[in-house]
Amino acid sequence: MPAKGVGVKAIVVAGGDAAAEDAALLGAADLVIAADSGAAWLEAVDRRPDLVVGDMDSIPPDLLSCLAAEGVAIESHPPDKDASDAELAVSRAVVAGADEVTILGAFGGLRLDHELANVMLLLTDGWRDAELRLVRGGMTVRAVQGGRRLELEGGVGDVVTLLPLGCDATGVRTGGLRFHLDGETLHLGRSRGLSNVIEGAPASVSLDGGILLVIETRREPGS
């Protein structure tokens, strides 16, 4: 495990449907944590996790035994717990000193409730200023709160969607986007922030109040 207090890039692999191309992100990670059955995807891409966290109800038992025999740390929790396996894994990454946490496998599968709970992890205040993102293929999901500015990661032509969460997002300002916002309000439950486009990189978004979910989708070649 990386030393506590040292900047760490962590990847948490949840039990959803990670994209094959997401495996390329593992090379830059200082710490890889499997949330229960996320270990199966890591096994499929030939990468051992540094830690497996969860109630171990969905990881194949033979894989769990194999990882334990190889010296991979196993942190087992009871099934009746107050946090999802993914949340426990993110918390463990932050405790280990992570200042960037990328969550793979946050989407897909049969459980919409798990997908939504994974998105809600972006809103948690207890991550000690660690930057969280959900990634699947060409899509990255982050959140930005009132009083802050977020520089977008995409290039020209990429699609950006801004969705208010919990309440209206006020004083929204964008830079480098086709449909410019200058101190405007995006209302909760309305779709005005859907499918903007980056026209000048680096682009950015800021707001005075509320929370925005920021979804960036990479433009497909030739589109």
PDB file of C-alpha atoms in Angstrom, residues 39-204:
ATOM      1  CA  ALA A  39     -11.871  -8.516  -8.970  1.00  0.00           C
ATOM      2  CA  ALA A  40     -13.288 -10.748 -11.727  1.00  0.00           C
ATOM      3  CA  TRP A  41     -12.908  -7.991 -14.333  1.00  0.00           C
ATOM      4  CA  LEU A  42      -9.352  -7.363 -13.144  1.00  0.00           C
ATOM      5  CA  GLU A  43      -8.662 -11.079 -13.487  1.00  0.00           C
ATOM      6  CA  ALA A  44      -9.984 -10.945 -17.047  1.00  0.00           C
ATOM      7  CA  VAL A  45      -7.544  -8.162 -17.953  1.00  0.00           C
ATOM      8  CA  ASP A  46      -4.679  -9.905 -16.140  1.00  0.00           C
ATOM      9  CA  ARG A  47      -4.265  -7.417 -13.313  1.00  0.00           C
ATOM     10  CA  ARG A  48      -4.095  -8.299  -9.635  1.00  0.00           C
ATOM     11  CA  PRO A  49      -5.723  -5.813  -7.239  1.00  0.00           C
ATOM     12  CA  ASP A  50      -3.775  -4.497  -4.281  1.00  0.00           C
ATOM     13  CA  LEU A  51      -6.860  -4.968  -2.125  1.00  0.00           C
ATOM     14  CA  VAL A  52     -10.292  -6.585  -2.353  1.00  0.00           C
ATOM     15  CA  VAL A  53     -13.016  -4.918  -0.267  1.00  0.00           C
ATOM     16  CA  GLY A  54     -16.626  -5.979   0.268  1.00  0.00           C
ATOM     17  CA  ASP A  55     -18.959  -8.582   1.692  1.00  0.00           C
ATOM     18  CA  MET A  56     -17.657 -11.156  -0.818  1.00  0.00           C
ATOM     19  CA  ASP A  57     -21.122 -12.198  -1.919  1.00  0.00           C
ATOM     20  CA  SER A  58     -20.483 -11.927  -5.653  1.00  0.00           C
ATOM     21  CA  ILE A  59     -16.772 -12.590  -6.230  1.00  0.00           C
ATOM     22  CA  PRO A  60     -16.220 -16.180  -7.421  1.00  0.00           C
ATOM     23  CA  PRO A  61     -15.053 -18.156  -4.352  1.00  0.00           C
ATOM     24  CA  ASP A  62     -12.185 -19.805  -6.229  1.00  0.00           C
ATOM     25  CA  LEU A  63     -10.911 -16.405  -7.362  1.00  0.00           C
ATOM     26  CA  LEU A  64     -11.098 -15.067  -3.810  1.00  0.00           C
ATOM     27  CA  SER A  65      -9.143 -18.066  -2.533  1.00  0.00           C
ATOM     28  CA  CYS A  66      -6.550 -17.681  -5.281  1.00  0.00           C
ATOM     29  CA  LEU A  67      -6.035 -13.971  -4.561  1.00  0.00           C
ATOM     30  CA  ALA A  68      -5.691 -14.603  -0.842  1.00  0.00           C
ATOM     31  CA  ALA A  69      -3.141 -17.368  -1.516  1.00  0.00           C
ATOM     32  CA  GLU A  70      -1.144 -14.954  -3.663  1.00  0.00           C
ATOM     33  CA  GLY A  71      -0.956 -12.457  -0.828  1.00  0.00           C
ATOM     34  CA  VAL A  72      -3.576  -9.955  -2.029  1.00  0.00           C
ATOM     35  CA  ALA A  73      -5.071  -8.135   0.954  1.00  0.00           C
ATOM     36  CA  ILE A  74      -8.702  -9.057   1.621  1.00  0.00           C
ATOM     37  CA  GLU A  75     -10.939  -6.746   3.667  1.00  0.00           C
ATOM     38  CA  SER A  76     -14.168  -8.609   4.330  1.00  0.00           C
ATOM     39  CA  HIS A  77     -17.319  -6.903   5.614  1.00  0.00           C
ATOM     40  CA  PRO A  78     -20.603  -8.403   6.845  1.00  0.00           C
ATOM     41  CA  PRO A  79     -23.508  -8.501   4.363  1.00  0.00           C
ATOM     42  CA  ASP A  80     -25.628  -6.322   6.659  1.00  0.00           C
ATOM     43  CA  LYS A  81     -23.622  -3.133   6.312  1.00  0.00           C
ATOM     44  CA  ASP A  82     -24.394   0.563   5.910  1.00  0.00           C
ATOM     45  CA  ALA A  83     -22.352   1.209   2.748  1.00  0.00           C
ATOM     46  CA  SER A  84     -22.021  -0.367  -0.668  1.00  0.00           C
ATOM     47  CA  ASP A  85     -18.902  -2.293  -1.605  1.00  0.00           C
ATOM     48  CA  ALA A  86     -17.956   0.541  -3.956  1.00  0.00           C
ATOM     49  CA  GLU A  87     -18.299   3.141  -1.214  1.00  0.00           C
ATOM     50  CA  LEU A  88     -16.174   1.058   1.140  1.00  0.00           C
ATOM     51  CA  ALA A  89     -13.526   0.738  -1.575  1.00  0.00           C
ATOM     52  CA  VAL A  90     -13.463   4.484  -2.268  1.00  0.00           C
ATOM     53  CA  SER A  91     -13.194   5.193   1.456  1.00  0.00           C
ATOM     54  CA  ARG A  92     -10.281   2.775   1.691  1.00  0.00           C
ATOM     55  CA  ALA A  93      -8.533   4.501  -1.221  1.00  0.00           C
ATOM     56  CA  VAL A  94      -8.910   7.911   0.447  1.00  0.00           C
ATOM     57  CA  VAL A  95      -7.581   6.585   3.752  1.00  0.00           C
ATOM     58  CA  ALA A  96      -4.564   5.279   1.820  1.00  0.00           C
ATOM     59  CA  GLY A  97      -3.821   8.837   0.665  1.00  0.00           C
ATOM     60  CA  ALA A  98      -5.495   8.949  -2.731  1.00  0.00           C
ATOM     61  CA  ASP A  99      -6.067  12.431  -4.119  1.00  0.00           C
ATOM     62  CA  GLU A 100      -7.517  11.044  -7.370  1.00  0.00           C
ATOM     63  CA  VAL A 101      -9.974   8.144  -7.405  1.00  0.00           C
ATOM     64  CA  THR A 102     -11.267   6.726 -10.679  1.00  0.00           C
ATOM     65  CA  ILE A 103     -14.171   4.305 -10.411  1.00  0.00           C
ATOM     66  CA  LEU A 104     -14.527   1.705 -13.160  1.00  0.00           C
ATOM     67  CA  GLY A 105     -17.456  -0.677 -13.423  1.00  0.00           C
ATOM     68  CA  ALA A 106     -19.837   1.880 -11.945  1.00  0.00           C
ATOM     69  CA  PHE A 107     -22.422   1.380 -14.704  1.00  0.00           C
ATOM     70  CA  GLY A 108     -24.185  -1.566 -16.282  1.00  0.00           C
ATOM     71  CA  GLY A 109     -25.425  -4.806 -14.861  1.00  0.00           C
ATOM     72  CA  LEU A 110     -28.920  -5.490 -13.548  1.00  0.00           C
ATOM     73  CA  ARG A 111     -29.013  -3.037 -10.652  1.00  0.00           C
ATOM     74  CA  LEU A 112     -30.042   0.525 -11.496  1.00  0.00           C
ATOM     75  CA  ASP A 113     -29.993   1.297  -7.777  1.00  0.00           C
ATOM     76  CA  HIS A 114     -26.290   0.457  -7.643  1.00  0.00           C
ATOM     77  CA  GLU A 115     -25.595   2.654 -10.667  1.00  0.00           C
ATOM     78  CA  LEU A 116     -27.362   5.601  -9.067  1.00  0.00           C
ATOM     79  CA  ALA A 117     -25.641   4.998  -5.730  1.00  0.00           C
ATOM     80  CA  ASN A 118     -22.286   5.045  -7.539  1.00  0.00           C
ATOM     81  CA  VAL A 119     -23.137   8.419  -9.084  1.00  0.00           C
ATOM     82  CA  MET A 120     -24.093   9.707  -5.639  1.00  0.00           C
ATOM     83  CA  LEU A 121     -20.583   8.903  -4.409  1.00  0.00           C
ATOM     84  CA  LEU A 122     -19.450  11.980  -6.358  1.00  0.00           C
ATOM     85  CA  LEU A 123     -21.452  14.138  -3.935  1.00  0.00           C
ATOM     86  CA  THR A 124     -19.998  12.786  -0.706  1.00  0.00           C
ATOM     87  CA  ASP A 125     -18.293  15.391   1.468  1.00  0.00           C
ATOM     88  CA  GLY A 126     -16.087  12.914   3.314  1.00  0.00           C
ATOM     89  CA  TRP A 127     -13.410  12.295   0.691  1.00  0.00           C
ATOM     90  CA  ARG A 128     -10.927  14.895   2.028  1.00  0.00           C
ATOM     91  CA  ASP A 129     -10.849  16.827  -1.235  1.00  0.00           C
ATOM     92  CA  ALA A 130      -9.946  13.748  -3.262  1.00  0.00           C
ATOM     93  CA  GLU A 131     -11.117  14.133  -6.864  1.00  0.00           C
ATOM     94  CA  LEU A 132     -13.552  11.385  -7.847  1.00  0.00           C
ATOM     95  CA  ARG A 133     -14.656  10.394 -11.314  1.00  0.00           C
ATOM     96  CA  LEU A 134     -16.623   7.571 -12.862  1.00  0.00           C
ATOM     97  CA  VAL A 135     -15.252   6.301 -16.170  1.00  0.00           C
ATOM     98  CA  ARG A 136     -16.615   3.912 -18.753  1.00  0.00           C
ATOM     99  CA  GLY A 137     -14.983   3.910 -22.156  1.00  0.00           C
ATOM    100  CA  GLY A 138     -15.230   7.407 -23.608  1.00  0.00           C
ATOM    101  CA  MET A 139     -17.480   8.723 -20.832  1.00  0.00           C
ATOM    102  CA  THR A 140     -16.300  10.510 -17.699  1.00  0.00           C
ATOM    103  CA  VAL A 141     -18.637  11.682 -14.934  1.00  0.00           C
ATOM    104  CA  ARG A 142     -17.667  14.204 -12.263  1.00  0.00           C
ATOM    105  CA  ALA A 143     -19.441  16.698 -10.019  1.00  0.00           C
ATOM    106  CA  VAL A 144     -18.753  20.357  -9.261  1.00  0.00           C
ATOM    107  CA  GLN A 145     -20.212  22.260  -6.326  1.00  0.00           C
ATOM    108  CA  GLY A 146     -21.175  25.898  -5.934  1.00  0.00           C
ATOM    109  CA  GLY A 147     -18.256  28.288  -5.620  1.00  0.00           C
ATOM    110  CA  ARG A 148     -15.936  26.037  -7.617  1.00  0.00           C
ATOM    111  CA  ARG A 149     -14.666  25.780 -11.168  1.00  0.00           C
ATOM    112  CA  LEU A 150     -14.036  22.573 -13.078  1.00  0.00           C
ATOM    113  CA  GLU A 151     -11.745  22.363 -16.090  1.00  0.00           C
ATOM    114  CA  LEU A 152     -13.114  19.892 -18.602  1.00  0.00           C
ATOM    115  CA  GLU A 153     -10.918  17.088 -19.844  1.00  0.00           C
ATOM    116  CA  GLY A 154     -12.351  16.590 -23.321  1.00  0.00           C
ATOM    117  CA  GLY A 155     -11.240  17.871 -26.675  1.00  0.00           C
ATOM    118  CA  VAL A 156     -12.988  19.848 -29.395  1.00  0.00           C
ATOM    119  CA  GLY A 157     -16.155  18.092 -30.550  1.00  0.00           C
ATOM    120  CA  ASP A 158     -16.685  16.134 -27.344  1.00  0.00           C
ATOM    121  CA  VAL A 159     -20.150  16.278 -25.802  1.00  0.00           C
ATOM    122  CA  VAL A 160     -20.714  17.801 -22.349  1.00  0.00           C
ATOM    123  CA  THR A 161     -23.906  17.498 -20.313  1.00  0.00           C
ATOM    124  CA  LEU A 162     -24.575  19.566 -17.181  1.00  0.00           C
ATOM    125  CA  LEU A 163     -27.318  18.296 -14.876  1.00  0.00           C
ATOM    126  CA  PRO A 164     -28.263  19.957 -11.578  1.00  0.00           C
ATOM    127  CA  LEU A 165     -28.608  17.630  -8.603  1.00  0.00           C
ATOM    128  CA  GLY A 166     -30.689  18.189  -5.491  1.00  0.00           C
ATOM    129  CA  CYS A 167     -31.685  21.750  -6.329  1.00  0.00           C
ATOM    130  CA  ASP A 168     -31.309  24.402  -9.036  1.00  0.00           C
ATOM    131  CA  ALA A 169     -27.742  25.200 -10.093  1.00  0.00           C
ATOM    132  CA  THR A 170     -27.326  28.970 -10.021  1.00  0.00           C
ATOM    133  CA  GLY A 171     -24.782  31.304 -11.559  1.00  0.00           C
ATOM    134  CA  VAL A 172     -23.620  28.715 -14.080  1.00  0.00           C
ATOM    135  CA  ARG A 173     -20.794  29.931 -16.316  1.00  0.00           C
ATOM    136  CA  THR A 174     -19.091  28.027 -19.098  1.00  0.00           C
ATOM    137  CA  GLY A 175     -16.054  28.608 -21.240  1.00  0.00           C
ATOM    138  CA  GLY A 176     -15.219  26.947 -24.533  1.00  0.00           C
ATOM    139  CA  LEU A 177     -18.684  25.432 -25.067  1.00  0.00           C
ATOM    140  CA  ARG A 178     -20.941  25.949 -28.079  1.00  0.00           C
ATOM    141  CA  PHE A 179     -23.933  26.986 -25.972  1.00  0.00           C
ATOM    142  CA  HIS A 180     -22.472  29.531 -23.604  1.00  0.00           C
ATOM    143  CA  LEU A 181     -23.874  30.114 -20.128  1.00  0.00           C
ATOM    144  CA  ASP A 182     -23.106  33.356 -18.330  1.00  0.00           C
ATOM    145  CA  GLY A 183     -24.399  33.340 -14.782  1.00  0.00           C
ATOM    146  CA  GLU A 184     -27.609  31.510 -15.654  1.00  0.00           C
ATOM    147  CA  THR A 185     -29.691  29.000 -13.708  1.00  0.00           C
ATOM    148  CA  LEU A 186     -30.095  25.376 -14.693  1.00  0.00           C
ATOM    149  CA  HIS A 187     -33.305  24.175 -13.096  1.00  0.00           C
ATOM    150  CA  LEU A 188     -33.601  20.831 -11.344  1.00  0.00           C
ATOM    151  CA  GLY A 189     -35.448  18.305 -13.472  1.00  0.00           C
ATOM    152  CA  ARG A 190     -35.042  20.247 -16.716  1.00  0.00           C
ATOM    153  CA  SER A 191     -32.851  19.159 -19.622  1.00  0.00           C
ATOM    154  CA  ARG A 192     -31.392  22.477 -20.770  1.00  0.00           C
ATOM    155  CA  GLY A 193     -27.828  21.385 -19.960  1.00  0.00           C
ATOM    156  CA  LEU A 194     -28.022  18.283 -22.147  1.00  0.00           C
ATOM    157  CA  SER A 195     -25.594  17.714 -25.031  1.00  0.00           C
ATOM    158  CA  ASN A 196     -23.440  20.830 -25.168  1.00  0.00           C
ATOM    159  CA  VAL A 197     -20.264  20.610 -27.276  1.00  0.00           C
ATOM    160  CA  ILE A 198     -16.671  21.658 -26.645  1.00  0.00           C
ATOM    161  CA  GLU A 199     -15.571  24.195 -29.262  1.00  0.00           C
ATOM    162  CA  GLY A 200     -12.406  25.430 -27.591  1.00  0.00           C
ATOM    163  CA  ALA A 201     -10.153  23.425 -25.285  1.00  0.00           C
ATOM    164  CA  PRO A 202      -9.571  23.592 -22.418  1.00  0.00           C
ATOM    165  CA  ALA A 203     -13.228  24.293 -21.638  1.00  0.00           C
ATOM    166  CA  SER A 204     -14.587  24.896 -18.148  1.00  0.00           C
TER     167      SER A 204
END
